[in-house]
Short mmCIF file of C-alpha atoms in Angstrom, two decimals:
data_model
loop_
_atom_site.label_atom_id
_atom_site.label_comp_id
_atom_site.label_asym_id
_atom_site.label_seq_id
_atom_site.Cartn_x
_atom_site.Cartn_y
_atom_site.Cartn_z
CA UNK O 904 -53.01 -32.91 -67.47
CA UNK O 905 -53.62 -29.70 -65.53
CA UNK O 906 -51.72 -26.41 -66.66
CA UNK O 907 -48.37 -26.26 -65.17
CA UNK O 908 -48.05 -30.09 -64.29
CA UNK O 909 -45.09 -31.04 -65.38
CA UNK O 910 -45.53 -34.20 -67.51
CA UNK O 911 -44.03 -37.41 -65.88
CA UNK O 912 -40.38 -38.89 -66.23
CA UNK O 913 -40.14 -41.88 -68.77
CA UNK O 914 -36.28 -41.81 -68.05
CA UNK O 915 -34.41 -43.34 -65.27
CA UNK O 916 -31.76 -41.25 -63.68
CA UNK O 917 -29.44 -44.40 -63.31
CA UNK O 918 -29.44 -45.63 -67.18
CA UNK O 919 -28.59 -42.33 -68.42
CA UNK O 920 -25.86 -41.69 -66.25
CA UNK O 921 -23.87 -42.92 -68.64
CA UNK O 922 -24.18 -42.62 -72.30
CA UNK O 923 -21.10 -44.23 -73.25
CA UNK O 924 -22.35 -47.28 -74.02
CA UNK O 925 -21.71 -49.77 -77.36
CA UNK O 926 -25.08 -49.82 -79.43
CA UNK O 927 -27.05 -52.42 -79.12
CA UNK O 928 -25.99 -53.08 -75.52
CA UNK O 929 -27.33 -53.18 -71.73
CA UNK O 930 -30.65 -50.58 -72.98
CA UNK O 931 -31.82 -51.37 -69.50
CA UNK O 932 -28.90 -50.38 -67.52
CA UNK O 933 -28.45 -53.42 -65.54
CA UNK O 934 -24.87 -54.08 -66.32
CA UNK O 935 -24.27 -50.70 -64.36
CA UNK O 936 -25.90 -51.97 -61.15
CA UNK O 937 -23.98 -55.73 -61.35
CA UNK O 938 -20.74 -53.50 -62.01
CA UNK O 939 -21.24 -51.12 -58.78
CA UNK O 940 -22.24 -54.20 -56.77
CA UNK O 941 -19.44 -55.97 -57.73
CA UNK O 942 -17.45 -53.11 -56.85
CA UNK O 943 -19.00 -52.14 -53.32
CA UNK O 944 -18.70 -56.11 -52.62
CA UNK O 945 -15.12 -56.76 -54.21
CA UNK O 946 -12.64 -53.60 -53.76
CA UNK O 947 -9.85 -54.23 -56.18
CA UNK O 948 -11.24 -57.27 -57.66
CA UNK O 949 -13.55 -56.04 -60.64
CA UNK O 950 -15.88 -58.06 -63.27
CA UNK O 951 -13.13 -57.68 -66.14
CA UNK O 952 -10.05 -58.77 -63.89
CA UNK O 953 -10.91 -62.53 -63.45
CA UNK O 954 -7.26 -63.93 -63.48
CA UNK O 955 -5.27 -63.88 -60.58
CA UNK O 956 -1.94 -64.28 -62.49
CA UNK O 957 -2.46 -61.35 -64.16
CA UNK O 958 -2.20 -59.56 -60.29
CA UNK O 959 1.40 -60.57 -59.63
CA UNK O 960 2.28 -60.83 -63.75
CA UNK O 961 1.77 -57.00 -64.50
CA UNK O 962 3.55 -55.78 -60.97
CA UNK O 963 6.64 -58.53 -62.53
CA UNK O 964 6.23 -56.71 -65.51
CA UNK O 965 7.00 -53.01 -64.07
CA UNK O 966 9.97 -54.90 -61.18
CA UNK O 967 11.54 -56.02 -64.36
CA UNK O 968 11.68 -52.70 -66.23
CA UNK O 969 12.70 -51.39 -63.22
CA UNK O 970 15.81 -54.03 -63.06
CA UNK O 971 16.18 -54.39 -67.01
CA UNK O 972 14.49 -52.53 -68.75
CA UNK O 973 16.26 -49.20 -71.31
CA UNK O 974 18.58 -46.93 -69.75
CA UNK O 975 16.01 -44.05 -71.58
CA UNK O 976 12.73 -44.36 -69.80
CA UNK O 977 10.72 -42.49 -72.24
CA UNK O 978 6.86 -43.04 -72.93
CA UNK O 979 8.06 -45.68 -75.90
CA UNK O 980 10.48 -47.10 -74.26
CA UNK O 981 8.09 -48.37 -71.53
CA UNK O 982 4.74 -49.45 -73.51
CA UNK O 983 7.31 -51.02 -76.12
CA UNK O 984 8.36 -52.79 -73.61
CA UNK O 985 5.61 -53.81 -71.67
CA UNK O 986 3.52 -54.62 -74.47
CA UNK O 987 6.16 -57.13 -75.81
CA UNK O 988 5.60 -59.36 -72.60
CA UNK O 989 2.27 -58.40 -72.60
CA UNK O 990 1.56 -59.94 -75.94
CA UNK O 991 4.38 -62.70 -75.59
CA UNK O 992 2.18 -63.95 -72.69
CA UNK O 993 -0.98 -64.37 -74.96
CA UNK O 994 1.01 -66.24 -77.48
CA UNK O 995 2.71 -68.57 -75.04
CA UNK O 996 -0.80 -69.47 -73.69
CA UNK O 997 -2.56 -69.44 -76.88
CA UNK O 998 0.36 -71.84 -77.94
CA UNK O 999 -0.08 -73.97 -74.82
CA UNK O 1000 -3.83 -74.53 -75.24
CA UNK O 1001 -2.81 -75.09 -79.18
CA UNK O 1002 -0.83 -78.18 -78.40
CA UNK O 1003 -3.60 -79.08 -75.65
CA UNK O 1004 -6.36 -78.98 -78.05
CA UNK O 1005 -9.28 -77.00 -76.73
CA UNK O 1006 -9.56 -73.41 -75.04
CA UNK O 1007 -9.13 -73.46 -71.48
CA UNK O 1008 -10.97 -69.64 -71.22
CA UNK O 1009 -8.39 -68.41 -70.01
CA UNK O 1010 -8.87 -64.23 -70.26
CA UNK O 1011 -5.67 -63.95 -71.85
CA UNK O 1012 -5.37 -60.36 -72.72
CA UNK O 1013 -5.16 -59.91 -76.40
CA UNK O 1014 -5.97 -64.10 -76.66
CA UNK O 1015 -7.49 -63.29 -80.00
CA UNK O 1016 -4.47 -62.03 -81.76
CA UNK O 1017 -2.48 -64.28 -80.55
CA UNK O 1018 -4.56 -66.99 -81.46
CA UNK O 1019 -4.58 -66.10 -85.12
CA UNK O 1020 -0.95 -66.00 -85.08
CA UNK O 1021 -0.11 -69.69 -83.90
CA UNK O 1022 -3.51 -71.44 -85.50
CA UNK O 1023 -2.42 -74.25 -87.72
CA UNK O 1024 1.21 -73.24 -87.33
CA UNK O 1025 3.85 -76.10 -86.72
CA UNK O 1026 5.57 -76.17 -84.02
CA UNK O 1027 9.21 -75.57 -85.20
CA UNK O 1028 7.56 -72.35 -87.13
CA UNK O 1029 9.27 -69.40 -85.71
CA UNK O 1030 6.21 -66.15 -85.21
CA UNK O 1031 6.84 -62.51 -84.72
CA UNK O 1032 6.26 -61.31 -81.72
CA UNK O 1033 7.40 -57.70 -81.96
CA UNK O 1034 4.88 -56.38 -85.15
CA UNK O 1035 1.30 -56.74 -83.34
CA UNK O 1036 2.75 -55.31 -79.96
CA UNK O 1037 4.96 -52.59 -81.10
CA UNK O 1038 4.32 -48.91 -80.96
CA UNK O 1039 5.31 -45.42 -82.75
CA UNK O 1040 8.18 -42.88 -81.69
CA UNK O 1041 5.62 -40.86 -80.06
CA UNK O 1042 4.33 -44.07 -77.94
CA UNK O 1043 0.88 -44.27 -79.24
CA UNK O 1044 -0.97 -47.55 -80.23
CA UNK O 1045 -0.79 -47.62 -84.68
CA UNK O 1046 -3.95 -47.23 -86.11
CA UNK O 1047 -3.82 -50.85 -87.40
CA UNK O 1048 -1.67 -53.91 -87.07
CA UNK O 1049 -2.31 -54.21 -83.14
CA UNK O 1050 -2.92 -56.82 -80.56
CA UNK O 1051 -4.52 -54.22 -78.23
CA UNK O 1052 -6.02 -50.53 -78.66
CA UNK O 1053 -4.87 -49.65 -75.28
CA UNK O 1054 -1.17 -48.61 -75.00
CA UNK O 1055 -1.01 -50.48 -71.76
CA UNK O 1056 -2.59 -53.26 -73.21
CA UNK O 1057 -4.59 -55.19 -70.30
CA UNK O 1058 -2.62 -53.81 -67.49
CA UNK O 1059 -4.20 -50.11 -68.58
CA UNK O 1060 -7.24 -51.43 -69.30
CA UNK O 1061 -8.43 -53.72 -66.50
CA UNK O 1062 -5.57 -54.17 -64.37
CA UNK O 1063 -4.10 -51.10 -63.03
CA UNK O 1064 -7.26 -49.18 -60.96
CA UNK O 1065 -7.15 -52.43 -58.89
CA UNK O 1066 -3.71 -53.07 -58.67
CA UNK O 1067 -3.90 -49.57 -56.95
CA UNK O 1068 -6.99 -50.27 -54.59
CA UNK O 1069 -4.57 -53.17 -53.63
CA UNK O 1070 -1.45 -50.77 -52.27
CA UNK O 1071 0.40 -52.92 -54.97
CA UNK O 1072 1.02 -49.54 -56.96
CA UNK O 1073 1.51 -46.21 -56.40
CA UNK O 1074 2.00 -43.03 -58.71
CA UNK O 1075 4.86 -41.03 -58.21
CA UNK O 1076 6.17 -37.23 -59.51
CA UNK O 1077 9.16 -38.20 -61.58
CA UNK O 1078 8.63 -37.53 -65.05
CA UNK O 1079 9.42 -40.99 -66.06
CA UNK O 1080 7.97 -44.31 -67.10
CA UNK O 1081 5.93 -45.69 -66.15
CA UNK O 1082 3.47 -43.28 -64.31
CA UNK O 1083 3.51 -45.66 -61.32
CA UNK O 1084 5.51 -47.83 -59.16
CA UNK O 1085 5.68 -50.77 -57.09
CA UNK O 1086 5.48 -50.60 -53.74
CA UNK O 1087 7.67 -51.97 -51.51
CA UNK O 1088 5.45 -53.68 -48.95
CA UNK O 1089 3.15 -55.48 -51.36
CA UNK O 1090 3.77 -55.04 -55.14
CA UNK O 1091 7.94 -55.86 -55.09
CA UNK O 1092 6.96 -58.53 -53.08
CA UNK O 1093 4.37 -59.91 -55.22
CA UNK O 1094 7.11 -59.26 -58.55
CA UNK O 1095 9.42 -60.99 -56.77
CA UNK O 1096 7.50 -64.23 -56.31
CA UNK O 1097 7.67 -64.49 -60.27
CA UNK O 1098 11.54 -64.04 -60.57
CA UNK O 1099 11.72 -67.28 -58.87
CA UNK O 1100 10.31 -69.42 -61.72
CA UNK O 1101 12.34 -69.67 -65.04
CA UNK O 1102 9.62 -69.67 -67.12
CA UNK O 1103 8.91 -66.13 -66.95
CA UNK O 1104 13.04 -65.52 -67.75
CA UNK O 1105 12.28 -67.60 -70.59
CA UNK O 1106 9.09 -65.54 -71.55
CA UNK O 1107 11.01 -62.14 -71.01
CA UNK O 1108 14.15 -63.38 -73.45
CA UNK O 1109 11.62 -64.58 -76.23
CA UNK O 1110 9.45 -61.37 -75.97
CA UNK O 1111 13.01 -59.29 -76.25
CA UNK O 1112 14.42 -61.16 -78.93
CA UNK O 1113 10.71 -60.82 -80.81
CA UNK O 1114 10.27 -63.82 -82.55
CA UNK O 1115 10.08 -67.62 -80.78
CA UNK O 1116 9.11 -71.29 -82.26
CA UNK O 1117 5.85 -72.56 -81.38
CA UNK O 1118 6.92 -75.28 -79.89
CA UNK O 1119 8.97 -73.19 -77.28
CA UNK O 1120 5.98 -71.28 -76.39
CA UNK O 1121 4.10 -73.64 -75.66
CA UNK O 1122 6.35 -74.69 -73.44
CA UNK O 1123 6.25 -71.65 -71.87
CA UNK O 1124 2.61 -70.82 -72.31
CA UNK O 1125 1.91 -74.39 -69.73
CA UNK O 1126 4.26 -72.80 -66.99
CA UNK O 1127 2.78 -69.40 -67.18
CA UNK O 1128 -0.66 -69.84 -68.41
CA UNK O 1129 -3.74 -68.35 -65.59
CA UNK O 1130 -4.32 -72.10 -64.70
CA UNK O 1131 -0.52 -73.07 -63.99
CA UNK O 1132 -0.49 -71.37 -60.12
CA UNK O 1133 0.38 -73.79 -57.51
CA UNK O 1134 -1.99 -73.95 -54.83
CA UNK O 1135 1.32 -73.73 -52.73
CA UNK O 1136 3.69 -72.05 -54.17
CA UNK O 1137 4.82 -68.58 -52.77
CA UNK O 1138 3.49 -66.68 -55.56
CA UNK O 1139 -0.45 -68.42 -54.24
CA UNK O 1140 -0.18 -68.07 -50.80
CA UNK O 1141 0.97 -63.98 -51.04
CA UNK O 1142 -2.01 -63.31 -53.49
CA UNK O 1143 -4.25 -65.32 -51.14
CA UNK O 1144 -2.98 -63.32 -47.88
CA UNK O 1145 -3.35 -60.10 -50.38
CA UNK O 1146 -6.96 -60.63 -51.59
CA UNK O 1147 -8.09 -62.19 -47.94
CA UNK O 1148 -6.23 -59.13 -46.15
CA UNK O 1149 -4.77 -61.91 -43.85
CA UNK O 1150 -0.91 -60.43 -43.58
CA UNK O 1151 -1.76 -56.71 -42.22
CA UNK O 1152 1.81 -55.61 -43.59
CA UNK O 1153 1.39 -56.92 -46.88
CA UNK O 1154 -2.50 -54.97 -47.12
CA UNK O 1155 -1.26 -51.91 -44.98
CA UNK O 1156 -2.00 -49.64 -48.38
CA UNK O 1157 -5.22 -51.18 -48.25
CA UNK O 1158 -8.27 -49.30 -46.65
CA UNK O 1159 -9.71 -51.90 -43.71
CA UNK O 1160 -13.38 -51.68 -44.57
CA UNK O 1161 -12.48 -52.57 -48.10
CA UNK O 1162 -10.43 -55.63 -46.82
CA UNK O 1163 -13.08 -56.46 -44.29
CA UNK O 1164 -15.54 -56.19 -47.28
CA UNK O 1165 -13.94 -57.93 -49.67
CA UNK O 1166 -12.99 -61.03 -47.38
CA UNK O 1167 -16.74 -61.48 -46.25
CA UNK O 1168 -17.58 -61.19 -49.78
CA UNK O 1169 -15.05 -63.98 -50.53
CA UNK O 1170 -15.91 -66.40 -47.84
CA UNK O 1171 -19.17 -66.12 -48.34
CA UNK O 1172 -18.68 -67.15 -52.26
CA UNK O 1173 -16.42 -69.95 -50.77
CA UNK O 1174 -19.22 -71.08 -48.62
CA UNK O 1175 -22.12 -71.49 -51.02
CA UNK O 1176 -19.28 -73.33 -53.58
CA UNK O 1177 -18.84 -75.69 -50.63
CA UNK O 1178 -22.47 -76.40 -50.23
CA UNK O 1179 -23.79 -76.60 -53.41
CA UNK O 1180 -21.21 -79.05 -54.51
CA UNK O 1181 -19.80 -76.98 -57.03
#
């Protein structure tokens, strides 16, 4: 090499533009480019939030704090009790697709806790539902004993960046809990669609009183569970309208090239399904 050629590159710019990565793990960097893509093709619809339930469940969630939830809305007092419906939702499905007999793949947030809690159990054996979700004074996650790391279990984790990109939350400046609300042309609409169905009342009184048979969250778990929408029920045809961008008051926190992307992207998915013969 002649003196003062710099030696070439061996690195690429777009695999180490982000080190936080688990060992062992993507050494190529692809898994960066399918994310972005998905992204750029998909605005508020990411590669980890695969359940459309979970898009009108966690706005429910925050109505019904709102409506029922402690008169102190401290830090606690909010992930306590989110993450008690948050976890009494895996157990209910895990419980449903107990009794069915084989996993439906469902993407239940926390689904693996949950699952160890009602394996082999019978179904008039009462479980706790209030130890594995619960957190400390000072509202973080314990260091063990947990059905999730994240204090907002999948709704901090996956759900809430897109739930935003959605105009289904906003943040506000009040110093209370949680750090965001629903707003009132898309995300109390979406909550409300849930309040109709008394499965979720059922859910909310088990995961308050913190303990439940089997049996009756199974029950539970079959009304709720990711696979239970109705193709026409109201709570389908508003996330349809919201993910299409086919009601312009319902999207009008959306930005239109994101809706315009997003639908294209969707159609287009619809289309090959349809001809392939999926």
């Amino acid at each position: 090499m002649a003196k003062g050629q710099r030696e070439p590159r061996t690195d690429i710019d777009w695999i180490l533009r982000d080190r936080k990565v688990i060992d062992g793990l993507d050494h190529l960097g692809i898994e960066l480019v399918s994310v972005n893509l998905y992204q750029a093709m998909l605005p508020g619809i990411t590669n980890v939030t695969e359940r459309a339930r979970y898009y009108s469940f966690y706005p429910w969630t925050v109505h019904r704090y709102a409506q029922d939830g402690p008169k102190l809305r401290t830090k606690a007092a909010w992930r306590n009790w989110f993450r008690a419906l948050d976890f009494t939702y895996a157990v209910a499905c895990m419980a449903y697709e107990q009794e069915l007999g084989h996993d439906l793949g469902s993407a239940v947030v926390g689904a693996d806790r949950a699952s160890m809690l009602v394996k082999g159990q019978p179904p008039s054996a009462k479980v706790d539902l209030h130890s594995l979700s619960a957190v400390e004074e000072s509202g973080s996650v314990p260091e063990s004993g947990f059905y999730f790391k994240n204090p907002e279990g999948g709704f901090g984790q996956y759900y809430k960046g897109s739930l935003r990109e959605l105009g289904v939350l906003h943040e506000h400046s009040a110093a209370t809990w949680p750090d965001v609300q629903l707003s009132n042309y898309a995300g109390k609409k979406i909550a409300q669609t849930l309040d109709q169905m008394k499965a979720f009342e059922d859910l909310k009184g088990a995961a308050i009183e913190g303990q439940a048979r089997i049996d009756e969250l199974s029950r539970i778990g079959k009304a709720v569970h990711p696979t239970a929408i109705e193709p026409d029920s109201e709570e389908a045809t508003v996330l349809r309208q919201l993910f299409f961008g086919d009601d312009q008051a319902l999207c009008q926190g959306q930005q239109s090239e994101h809706i315009h992307w997003r639908r294209t992207s969707l159609l287009l998915m619809l289309q090959f399904l349809r001809e392939s013969g999926v």
